[in-house]
PDB file of C-alpha atoms and ligand atoms in Angstrom:
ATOM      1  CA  UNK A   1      -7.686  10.410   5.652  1.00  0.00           C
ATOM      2  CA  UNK A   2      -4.196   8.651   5.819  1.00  0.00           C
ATOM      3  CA  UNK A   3      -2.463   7.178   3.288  1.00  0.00           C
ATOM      4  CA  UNK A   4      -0.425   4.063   3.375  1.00  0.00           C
ATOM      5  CA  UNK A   5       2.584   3.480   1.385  1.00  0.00           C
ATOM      6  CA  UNK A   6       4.258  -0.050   2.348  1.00  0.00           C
ATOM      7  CA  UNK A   7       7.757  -0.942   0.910  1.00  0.00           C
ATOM      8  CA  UNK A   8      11.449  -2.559   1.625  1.00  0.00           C
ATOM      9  CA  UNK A   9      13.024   0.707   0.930  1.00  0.00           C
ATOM     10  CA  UNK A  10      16.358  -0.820   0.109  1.00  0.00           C
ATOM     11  CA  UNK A  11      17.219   2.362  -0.171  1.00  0.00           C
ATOM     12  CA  UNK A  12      14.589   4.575  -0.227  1.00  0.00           C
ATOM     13  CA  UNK A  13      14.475   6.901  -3.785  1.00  0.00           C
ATOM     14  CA  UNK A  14      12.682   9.670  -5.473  1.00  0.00           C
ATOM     15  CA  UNK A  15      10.288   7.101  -7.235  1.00  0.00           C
ATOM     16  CA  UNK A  16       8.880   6.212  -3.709  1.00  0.00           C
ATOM     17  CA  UNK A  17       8.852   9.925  -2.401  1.00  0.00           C
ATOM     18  CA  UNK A  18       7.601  11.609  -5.644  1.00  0.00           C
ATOM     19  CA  UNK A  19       4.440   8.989  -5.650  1.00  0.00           C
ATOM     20  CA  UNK A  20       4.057   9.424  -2.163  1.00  0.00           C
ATOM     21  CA  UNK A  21       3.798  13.292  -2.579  1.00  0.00           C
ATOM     22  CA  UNK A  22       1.246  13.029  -5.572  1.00  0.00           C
ATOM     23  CA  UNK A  23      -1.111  11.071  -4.004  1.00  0.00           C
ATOM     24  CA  UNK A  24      -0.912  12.959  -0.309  1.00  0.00           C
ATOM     25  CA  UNK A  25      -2.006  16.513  -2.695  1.00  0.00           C
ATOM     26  CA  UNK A  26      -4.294  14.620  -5.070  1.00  0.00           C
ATOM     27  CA  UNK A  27      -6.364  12.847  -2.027  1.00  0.00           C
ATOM     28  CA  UNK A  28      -6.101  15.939   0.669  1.00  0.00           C
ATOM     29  CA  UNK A  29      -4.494  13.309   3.155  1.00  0.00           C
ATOM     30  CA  UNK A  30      -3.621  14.315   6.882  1.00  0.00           C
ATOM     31  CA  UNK A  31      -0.551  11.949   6.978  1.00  0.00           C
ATOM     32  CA  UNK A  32       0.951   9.557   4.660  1.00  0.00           C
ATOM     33  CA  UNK A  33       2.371   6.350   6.302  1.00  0.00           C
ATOM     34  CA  UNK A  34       5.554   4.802   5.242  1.00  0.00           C
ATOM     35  CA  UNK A  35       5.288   1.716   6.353  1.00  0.00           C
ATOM     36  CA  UNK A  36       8.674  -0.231   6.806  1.00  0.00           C
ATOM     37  CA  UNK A  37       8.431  -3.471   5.506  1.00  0.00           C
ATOM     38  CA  UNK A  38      10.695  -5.359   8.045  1.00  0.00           C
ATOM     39  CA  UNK A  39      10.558  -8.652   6.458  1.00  0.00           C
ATOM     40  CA  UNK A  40       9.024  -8.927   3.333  1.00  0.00           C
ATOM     41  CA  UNK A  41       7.036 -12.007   3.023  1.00  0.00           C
ATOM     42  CA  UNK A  42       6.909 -11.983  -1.176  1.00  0.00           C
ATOM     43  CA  UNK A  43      10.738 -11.480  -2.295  1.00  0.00           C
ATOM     44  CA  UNK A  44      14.218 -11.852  -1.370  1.00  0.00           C
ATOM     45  CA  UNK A  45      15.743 -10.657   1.904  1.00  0.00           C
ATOM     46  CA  UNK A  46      16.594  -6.829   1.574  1.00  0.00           C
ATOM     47  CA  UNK A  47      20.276  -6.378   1.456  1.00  0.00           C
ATOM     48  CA  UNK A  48      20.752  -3.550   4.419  1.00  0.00           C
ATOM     49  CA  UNK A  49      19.715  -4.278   7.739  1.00  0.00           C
ATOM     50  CA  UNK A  50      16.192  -2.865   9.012  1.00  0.00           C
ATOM     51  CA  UNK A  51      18.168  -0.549  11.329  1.00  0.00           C
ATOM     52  CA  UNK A  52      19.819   0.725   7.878  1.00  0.00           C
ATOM     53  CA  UNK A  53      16.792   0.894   5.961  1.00  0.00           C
ATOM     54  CA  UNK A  54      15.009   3.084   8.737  1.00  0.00           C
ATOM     55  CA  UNK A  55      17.726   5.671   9.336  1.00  0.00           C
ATOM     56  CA  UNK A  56      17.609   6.197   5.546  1.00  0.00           C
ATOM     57  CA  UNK A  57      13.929   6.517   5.240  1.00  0.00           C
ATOM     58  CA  UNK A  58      13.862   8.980   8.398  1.00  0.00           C
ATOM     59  CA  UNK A  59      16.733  10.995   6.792  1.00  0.00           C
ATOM     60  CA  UNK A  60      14.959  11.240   3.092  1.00  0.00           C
ATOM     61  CA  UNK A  61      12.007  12.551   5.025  1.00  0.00           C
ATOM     62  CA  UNK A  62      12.670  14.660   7.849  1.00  0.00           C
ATOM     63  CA  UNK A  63      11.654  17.819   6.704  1.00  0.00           C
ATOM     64  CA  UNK A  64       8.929  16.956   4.775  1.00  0.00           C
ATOM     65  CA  UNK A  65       5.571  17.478   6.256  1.00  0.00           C
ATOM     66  CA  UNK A  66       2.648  15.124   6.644  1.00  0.00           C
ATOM     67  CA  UNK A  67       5.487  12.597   6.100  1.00  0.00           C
ATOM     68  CA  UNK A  68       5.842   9.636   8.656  1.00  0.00           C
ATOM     69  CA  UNK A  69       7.888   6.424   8.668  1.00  0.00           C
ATOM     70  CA  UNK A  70       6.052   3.981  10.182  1.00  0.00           C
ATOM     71  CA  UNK A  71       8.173   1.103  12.436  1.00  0.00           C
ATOM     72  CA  UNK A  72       4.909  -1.192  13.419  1.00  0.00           C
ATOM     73  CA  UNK A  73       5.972  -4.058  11.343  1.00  0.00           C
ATOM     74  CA  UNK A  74       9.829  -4.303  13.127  1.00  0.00           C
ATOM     75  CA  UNK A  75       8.254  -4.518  16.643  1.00  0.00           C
ATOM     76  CA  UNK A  76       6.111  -7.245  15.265  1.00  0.00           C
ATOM     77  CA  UNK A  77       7.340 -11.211  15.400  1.00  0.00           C
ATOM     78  CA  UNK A  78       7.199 -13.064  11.750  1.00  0.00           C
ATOM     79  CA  UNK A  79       6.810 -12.295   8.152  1.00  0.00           C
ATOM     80  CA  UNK A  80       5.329  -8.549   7.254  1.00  0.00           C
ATOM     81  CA  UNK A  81       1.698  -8.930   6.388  1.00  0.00           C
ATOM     82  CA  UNK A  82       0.413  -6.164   5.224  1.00  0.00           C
ATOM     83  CA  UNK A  83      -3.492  -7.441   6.295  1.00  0.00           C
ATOM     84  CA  UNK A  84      -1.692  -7.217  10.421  1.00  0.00           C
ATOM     85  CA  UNK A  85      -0.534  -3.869   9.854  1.00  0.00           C
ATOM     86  CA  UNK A  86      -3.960  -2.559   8.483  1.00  0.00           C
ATOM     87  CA  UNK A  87      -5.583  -4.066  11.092  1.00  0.00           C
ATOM     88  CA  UNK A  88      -3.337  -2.481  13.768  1.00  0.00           C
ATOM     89  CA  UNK A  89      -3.932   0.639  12.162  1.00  0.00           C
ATOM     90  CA  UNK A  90      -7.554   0.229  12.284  1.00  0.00           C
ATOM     91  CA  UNK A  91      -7.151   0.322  15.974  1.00  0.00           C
ATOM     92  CA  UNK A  92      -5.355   2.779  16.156  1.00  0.00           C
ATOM     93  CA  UNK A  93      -7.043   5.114  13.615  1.00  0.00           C
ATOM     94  CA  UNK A  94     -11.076   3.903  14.673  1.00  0.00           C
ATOM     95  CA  UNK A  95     -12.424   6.914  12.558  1.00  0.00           C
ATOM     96  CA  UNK A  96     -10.078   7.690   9.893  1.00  0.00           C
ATOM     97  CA  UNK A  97     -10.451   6.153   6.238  1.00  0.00           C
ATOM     98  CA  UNK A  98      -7.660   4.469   5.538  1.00  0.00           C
ATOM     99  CA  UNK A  99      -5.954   4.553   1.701  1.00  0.00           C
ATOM    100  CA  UNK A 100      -3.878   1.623   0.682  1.00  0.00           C
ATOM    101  CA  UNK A 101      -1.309   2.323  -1.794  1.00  0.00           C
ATOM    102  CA  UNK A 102      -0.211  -0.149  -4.007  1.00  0.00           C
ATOM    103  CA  UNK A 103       1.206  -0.493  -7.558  1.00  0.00           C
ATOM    104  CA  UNK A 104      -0.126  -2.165 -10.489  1.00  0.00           C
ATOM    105  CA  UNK A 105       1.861  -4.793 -10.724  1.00  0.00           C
ATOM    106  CA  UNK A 106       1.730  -5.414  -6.557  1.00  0.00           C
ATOM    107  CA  UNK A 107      -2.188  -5.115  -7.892  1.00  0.00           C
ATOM    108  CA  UNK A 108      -1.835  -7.997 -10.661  1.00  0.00           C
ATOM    109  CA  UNK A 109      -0.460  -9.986  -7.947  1.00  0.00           C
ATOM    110  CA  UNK A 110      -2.386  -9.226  -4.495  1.00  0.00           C
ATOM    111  CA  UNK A 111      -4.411 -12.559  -4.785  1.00  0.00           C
ATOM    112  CA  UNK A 112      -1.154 -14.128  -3.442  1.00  0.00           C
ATOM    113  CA  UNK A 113      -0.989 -12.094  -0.156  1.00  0.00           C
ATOM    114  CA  UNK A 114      -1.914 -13.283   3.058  1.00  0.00           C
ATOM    115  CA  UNK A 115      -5.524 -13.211   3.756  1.00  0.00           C
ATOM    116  CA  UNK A 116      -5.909 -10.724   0.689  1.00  0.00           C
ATOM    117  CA  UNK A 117      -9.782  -9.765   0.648  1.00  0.00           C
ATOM    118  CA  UNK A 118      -9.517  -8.992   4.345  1.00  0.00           C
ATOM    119  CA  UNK A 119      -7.382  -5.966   3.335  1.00  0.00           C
ATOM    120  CA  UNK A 120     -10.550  -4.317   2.538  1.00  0.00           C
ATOM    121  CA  UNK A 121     -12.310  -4.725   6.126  1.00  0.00           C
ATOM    122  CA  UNK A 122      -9.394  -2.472   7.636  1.00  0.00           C
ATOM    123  CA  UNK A 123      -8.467   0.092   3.871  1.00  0.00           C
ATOM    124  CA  UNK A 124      -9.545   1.218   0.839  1.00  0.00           C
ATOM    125  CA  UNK A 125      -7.165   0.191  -2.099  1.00  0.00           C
ATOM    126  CA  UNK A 126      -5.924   2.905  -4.208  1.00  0.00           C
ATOM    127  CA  UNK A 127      -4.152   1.182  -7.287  1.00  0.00           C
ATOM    128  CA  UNK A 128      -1.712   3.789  -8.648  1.00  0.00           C
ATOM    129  CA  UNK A 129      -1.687   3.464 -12.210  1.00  0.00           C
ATOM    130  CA  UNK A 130       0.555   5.127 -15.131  1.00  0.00           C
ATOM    131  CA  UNK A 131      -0.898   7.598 -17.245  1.00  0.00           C
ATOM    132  CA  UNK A 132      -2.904   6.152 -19.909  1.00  0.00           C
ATOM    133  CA  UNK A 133      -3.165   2.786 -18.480  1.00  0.00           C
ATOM    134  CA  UNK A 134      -6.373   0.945 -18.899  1.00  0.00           C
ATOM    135  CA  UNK A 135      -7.692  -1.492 -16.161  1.00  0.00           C
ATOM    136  CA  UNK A 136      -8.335  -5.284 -17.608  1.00  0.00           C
ATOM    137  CA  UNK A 137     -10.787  -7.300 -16.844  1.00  0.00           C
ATOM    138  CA  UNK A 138     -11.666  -7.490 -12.992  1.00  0.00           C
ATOM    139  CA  UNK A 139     -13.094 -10.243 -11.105  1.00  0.00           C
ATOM    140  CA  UNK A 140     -16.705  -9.855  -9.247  1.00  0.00           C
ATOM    141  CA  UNK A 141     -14.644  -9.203  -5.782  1.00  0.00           C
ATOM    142  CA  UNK A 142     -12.973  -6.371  -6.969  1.00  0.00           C
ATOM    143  CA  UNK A 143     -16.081  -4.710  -9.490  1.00  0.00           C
ATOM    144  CA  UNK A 144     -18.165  -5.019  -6.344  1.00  0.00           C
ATOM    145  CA  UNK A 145     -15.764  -2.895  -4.804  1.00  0.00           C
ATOM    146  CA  UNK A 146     -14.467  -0.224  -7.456  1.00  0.00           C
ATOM    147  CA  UNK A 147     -15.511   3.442  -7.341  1.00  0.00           C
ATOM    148  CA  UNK A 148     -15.179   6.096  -9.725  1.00  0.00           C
ATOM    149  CA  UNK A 149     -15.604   8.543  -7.259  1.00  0.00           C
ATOM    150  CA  UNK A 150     -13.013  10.069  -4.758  1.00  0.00           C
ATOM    151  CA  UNK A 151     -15.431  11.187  -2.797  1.00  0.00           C
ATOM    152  CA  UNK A 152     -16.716   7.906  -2.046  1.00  0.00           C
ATOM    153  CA  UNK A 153     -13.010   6.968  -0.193  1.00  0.00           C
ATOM    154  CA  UNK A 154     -14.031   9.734   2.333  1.00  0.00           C
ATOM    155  CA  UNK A 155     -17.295   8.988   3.443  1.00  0.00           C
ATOM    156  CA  UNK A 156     -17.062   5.040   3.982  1.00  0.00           C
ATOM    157  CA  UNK A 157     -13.429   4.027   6.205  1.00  0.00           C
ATOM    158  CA  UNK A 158     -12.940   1.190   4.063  1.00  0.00           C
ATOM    159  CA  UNK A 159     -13.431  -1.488   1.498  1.00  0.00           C
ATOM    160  CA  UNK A 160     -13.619   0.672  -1.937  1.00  0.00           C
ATOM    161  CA  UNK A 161     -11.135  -0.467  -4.837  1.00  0.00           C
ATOM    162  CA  UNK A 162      -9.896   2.659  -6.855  1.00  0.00           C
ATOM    163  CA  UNK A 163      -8.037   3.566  -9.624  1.00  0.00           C
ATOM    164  CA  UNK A 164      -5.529   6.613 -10.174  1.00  0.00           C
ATOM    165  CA  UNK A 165      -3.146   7.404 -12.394  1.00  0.00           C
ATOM    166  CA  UNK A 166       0.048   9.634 -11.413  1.00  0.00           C
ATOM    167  CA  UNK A 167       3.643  10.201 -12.903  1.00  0.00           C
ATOM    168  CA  UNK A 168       5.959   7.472 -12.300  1.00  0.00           C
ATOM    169  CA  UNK A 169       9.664   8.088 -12.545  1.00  0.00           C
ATOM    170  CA  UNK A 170      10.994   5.139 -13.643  1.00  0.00           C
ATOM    171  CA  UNK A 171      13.359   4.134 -10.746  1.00  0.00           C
ATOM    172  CA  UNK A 172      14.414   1.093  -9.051  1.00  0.00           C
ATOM    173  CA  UNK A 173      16.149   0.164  -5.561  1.00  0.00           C
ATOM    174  CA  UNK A 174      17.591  -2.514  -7.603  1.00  0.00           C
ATOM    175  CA  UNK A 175      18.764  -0.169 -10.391  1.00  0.00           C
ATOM    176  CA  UNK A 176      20.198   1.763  -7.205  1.00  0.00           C
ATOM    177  CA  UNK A 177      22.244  -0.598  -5.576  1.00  0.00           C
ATOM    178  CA  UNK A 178      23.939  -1.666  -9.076  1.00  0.00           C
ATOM    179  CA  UNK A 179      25.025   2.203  -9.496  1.00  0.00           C
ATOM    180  CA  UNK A 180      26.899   2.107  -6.181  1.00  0.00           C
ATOM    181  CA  UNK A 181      27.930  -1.582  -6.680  1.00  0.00           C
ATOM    182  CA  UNK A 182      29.787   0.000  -9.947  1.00  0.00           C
ATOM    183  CA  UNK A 183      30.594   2.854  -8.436  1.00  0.00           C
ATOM    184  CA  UNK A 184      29.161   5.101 -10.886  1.00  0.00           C
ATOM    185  CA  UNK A 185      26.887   8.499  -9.528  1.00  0.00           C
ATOM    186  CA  UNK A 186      23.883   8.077  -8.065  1.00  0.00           C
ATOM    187  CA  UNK A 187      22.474  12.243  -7.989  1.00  0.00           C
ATOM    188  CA  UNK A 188      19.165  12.961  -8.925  1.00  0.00           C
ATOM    189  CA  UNK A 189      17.640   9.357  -7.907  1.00  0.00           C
ATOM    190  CA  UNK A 190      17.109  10.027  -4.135  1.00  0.00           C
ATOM    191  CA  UNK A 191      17.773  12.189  -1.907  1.00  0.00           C
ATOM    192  CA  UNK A 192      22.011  13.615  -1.123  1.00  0.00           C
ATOM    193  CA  UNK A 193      21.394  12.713   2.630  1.00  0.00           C
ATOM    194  CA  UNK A 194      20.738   9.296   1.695  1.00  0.00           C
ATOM    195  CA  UNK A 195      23.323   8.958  -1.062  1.00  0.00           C
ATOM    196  CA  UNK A 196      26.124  10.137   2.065  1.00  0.00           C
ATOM    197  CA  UNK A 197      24.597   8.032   4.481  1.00  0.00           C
ATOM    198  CA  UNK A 198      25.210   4.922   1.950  1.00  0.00           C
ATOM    199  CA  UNK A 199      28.561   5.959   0.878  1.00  0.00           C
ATOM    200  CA  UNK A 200      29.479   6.518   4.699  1.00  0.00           C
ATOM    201  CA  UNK A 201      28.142   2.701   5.499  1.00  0.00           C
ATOM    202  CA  UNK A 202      29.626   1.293   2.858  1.00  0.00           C
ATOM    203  CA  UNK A 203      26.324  -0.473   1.133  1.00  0.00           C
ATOM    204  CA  UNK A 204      25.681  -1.792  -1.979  1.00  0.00           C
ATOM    205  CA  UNK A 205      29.286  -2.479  -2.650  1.00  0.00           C
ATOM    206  CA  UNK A 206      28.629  -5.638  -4.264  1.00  0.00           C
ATOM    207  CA  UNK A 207      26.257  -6.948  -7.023  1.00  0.00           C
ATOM    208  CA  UNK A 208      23.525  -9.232  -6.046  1.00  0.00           C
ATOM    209  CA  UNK A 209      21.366 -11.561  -7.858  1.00  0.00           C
ATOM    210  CA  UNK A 210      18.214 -10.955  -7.115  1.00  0.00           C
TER     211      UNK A 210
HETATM  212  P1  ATP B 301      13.408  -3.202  -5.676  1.00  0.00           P
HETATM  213  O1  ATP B 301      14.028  -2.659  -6.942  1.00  0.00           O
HETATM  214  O2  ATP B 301      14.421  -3.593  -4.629  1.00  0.00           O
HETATM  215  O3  ATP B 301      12.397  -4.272  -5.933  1.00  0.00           O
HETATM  216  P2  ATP B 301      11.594  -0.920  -5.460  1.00  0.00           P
HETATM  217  O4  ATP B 301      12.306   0.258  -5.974  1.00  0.00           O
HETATM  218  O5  ATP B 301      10.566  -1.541  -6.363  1.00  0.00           O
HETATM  219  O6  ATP B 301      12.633  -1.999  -4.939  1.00  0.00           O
HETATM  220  P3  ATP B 301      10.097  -1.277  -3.007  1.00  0.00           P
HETATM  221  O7  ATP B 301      10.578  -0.789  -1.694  1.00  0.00           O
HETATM  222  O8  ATP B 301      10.113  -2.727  -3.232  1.00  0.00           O
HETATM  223  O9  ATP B 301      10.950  -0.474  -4.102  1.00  0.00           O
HETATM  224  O10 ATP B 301       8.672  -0.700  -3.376  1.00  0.00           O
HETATM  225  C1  ATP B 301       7.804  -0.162  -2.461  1.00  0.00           C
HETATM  226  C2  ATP B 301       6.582   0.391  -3.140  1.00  0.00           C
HETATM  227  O11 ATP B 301       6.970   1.482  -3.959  1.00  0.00           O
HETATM  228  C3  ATP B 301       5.848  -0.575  -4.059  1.00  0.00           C
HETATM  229  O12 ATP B 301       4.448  -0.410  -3.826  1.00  0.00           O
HETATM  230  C4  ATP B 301       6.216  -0.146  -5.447  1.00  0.00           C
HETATM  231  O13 ATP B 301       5.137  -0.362  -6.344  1.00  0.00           O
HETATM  232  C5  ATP B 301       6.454   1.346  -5.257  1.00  0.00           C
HETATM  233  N1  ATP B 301       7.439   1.869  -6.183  1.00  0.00           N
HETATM  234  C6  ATP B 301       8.667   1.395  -6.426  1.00  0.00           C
HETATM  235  N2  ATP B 301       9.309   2.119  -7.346  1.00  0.00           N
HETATM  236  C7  ATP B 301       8.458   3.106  -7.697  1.00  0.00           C
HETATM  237  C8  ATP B 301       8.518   4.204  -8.638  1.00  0.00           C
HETATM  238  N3  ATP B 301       9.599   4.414  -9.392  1.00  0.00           N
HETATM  239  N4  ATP B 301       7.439   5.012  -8.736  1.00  0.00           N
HETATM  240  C9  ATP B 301       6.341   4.799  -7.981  1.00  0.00           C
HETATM  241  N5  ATP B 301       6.221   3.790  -7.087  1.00  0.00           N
HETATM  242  C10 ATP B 301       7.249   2.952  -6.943  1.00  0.00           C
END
C-alpha cells in the first residue's frame, strides 16, 4: 500500500513528518508519498519558490526510510489537482491500493476540489482525525463509502472513506514563518537541516498576510 500525503510545505515541519510517520506504522505502508503541491489551487501563493520548498522537503527526509518526495505536480502545466495526481499515480501504481491522506478540516471542505468524487476511482481517503473526535453527520456519497475496517483498504485499490485518529502536534507553516519573520528560535518545530537551510536563504524575513 502507499500512502499519499499532499501539501505546500512552506516549510516543511514536524507536524507534517510526525503524521506522516504514524500513519506509514499504523497502515504497514511500503512508501509514503509526499506529494509537492506546486501550485496550490485552494489558497494563497506559497511564499518560497517550488525549487525552495523541494530542497527543504528532500533535506527533512533524507534519511528516513519509506520516505519519498514526490515532484509529479511541478512537471505538470496549471493549478495542482490533487484528482490528476491520483490518477497519474494510478498508472503508475496499477496494483497497489492507494491511501489518501487528508485532514479534517481539508475533509470539511473537499466538496470544493476539482472533480472531488473522482478522487475515489484512483484512492482510498483516510481522514486523519484528532483523538477523541467524533465524525458528524455524512452525506449518502461518503456513508456509501466509509469502512470501519482497515483491512478493507487492502483488499479493494480504491474508493473506501476511513476514519483514524493520530496525535497531532499543533504546528503551523504559518506559525513558522512568523518565528523567523521575528527572529525568534525556531528548534524543536522541524527539522535543524531545514531551520539552516532557511536561515542560509534568507526566508521568511518578512510578515505576510495571509
Ligand atoms: P500553512 O500554515 O501555510 O497553511 P500547514 O502547516 O497547514 O501550512 P500545509 O503544507 O498546508 O501545511 O499542509 C499539508 C498537509 O499537512 C495538510 O493535509 C494538513 O492537514 C497537514 N498538516 C498541517 N499541519 C499539520 C500538523 N500539525 N499535524 C498533522 N498534519 C498537519
Amino acid at each position: 500500500m502507499i500512502g499519499i500525503f499532499g501539501g505546500t510545505f512552506d516549510p516543511v515541519h514536524y507536524g507534517h513528518l510526525r503524521s506522516a510517520l504514524e500513519v506509514k506504522e499504523i497502515f504497514g505502508l511500503d512508501e509514503v508519498r509526499l506529494i509537492l503541491s506546486a501550485k496550490p489551487p485552494h489558497r494563497a501563493a506559497p511564499i518560497a519558490s517550488i525549487g525552495m520548498r523541494l530542497e527543504m522537503l528532500q533535506l527533512a527526509v533524507k534519511k528516513q526510510p519509506g520516505f519519498i518526495v514526490d515532484t509529479r505536480e511541478i512537471a505538470r502545466a496549471g493549478a495542482s489537482y490533487m484528482v490528476l495526481t491520483l490518477e497519474s499515480l494510478r498508472q503508475e501504481f496499477p496494483n497497489q491500493p492507494l491511501l489518501l491522506f487528508i485532514g479534517s478540516d481539508a475533509f470539511n471542505k473537499l466538496e470544493n476540489w476539482h472533480q472531488w468524487q473522482r478522487l475515489f476511482e484512483f484512492a482510498h481517503v483516510v481522514v486523519l482525525t484528532r483523538p477523541g473526535h467524533r465524525v458528524g453527520q455524512l452525506e449518502p456519497f461518503f456513508i456509501e463509502r466509509q469502512t470501519t475496517h482497515q483491512t478493507e483498504l487492502k483488499q479493494e485499490l480504491a474508493g473506501k472513506l476511513y476514519f483514524q485518529a493520530i496525535t497531532q502536534l499543533d504546528i503551523s507553516a504559518t506559525v513558522i514563518r512568523n518565528i523567523f519573520a521575528d527572529r525568534r528560535n525556531p528548534a524543536f518545530l522541524l527539522p535543524d537541516s531545514v531551520i539552516a537551510y532557511i536561515k542560509q536563504h534568507k526566508l521568511y524575513q518578512a510578515h505576510n498576510v495571509h
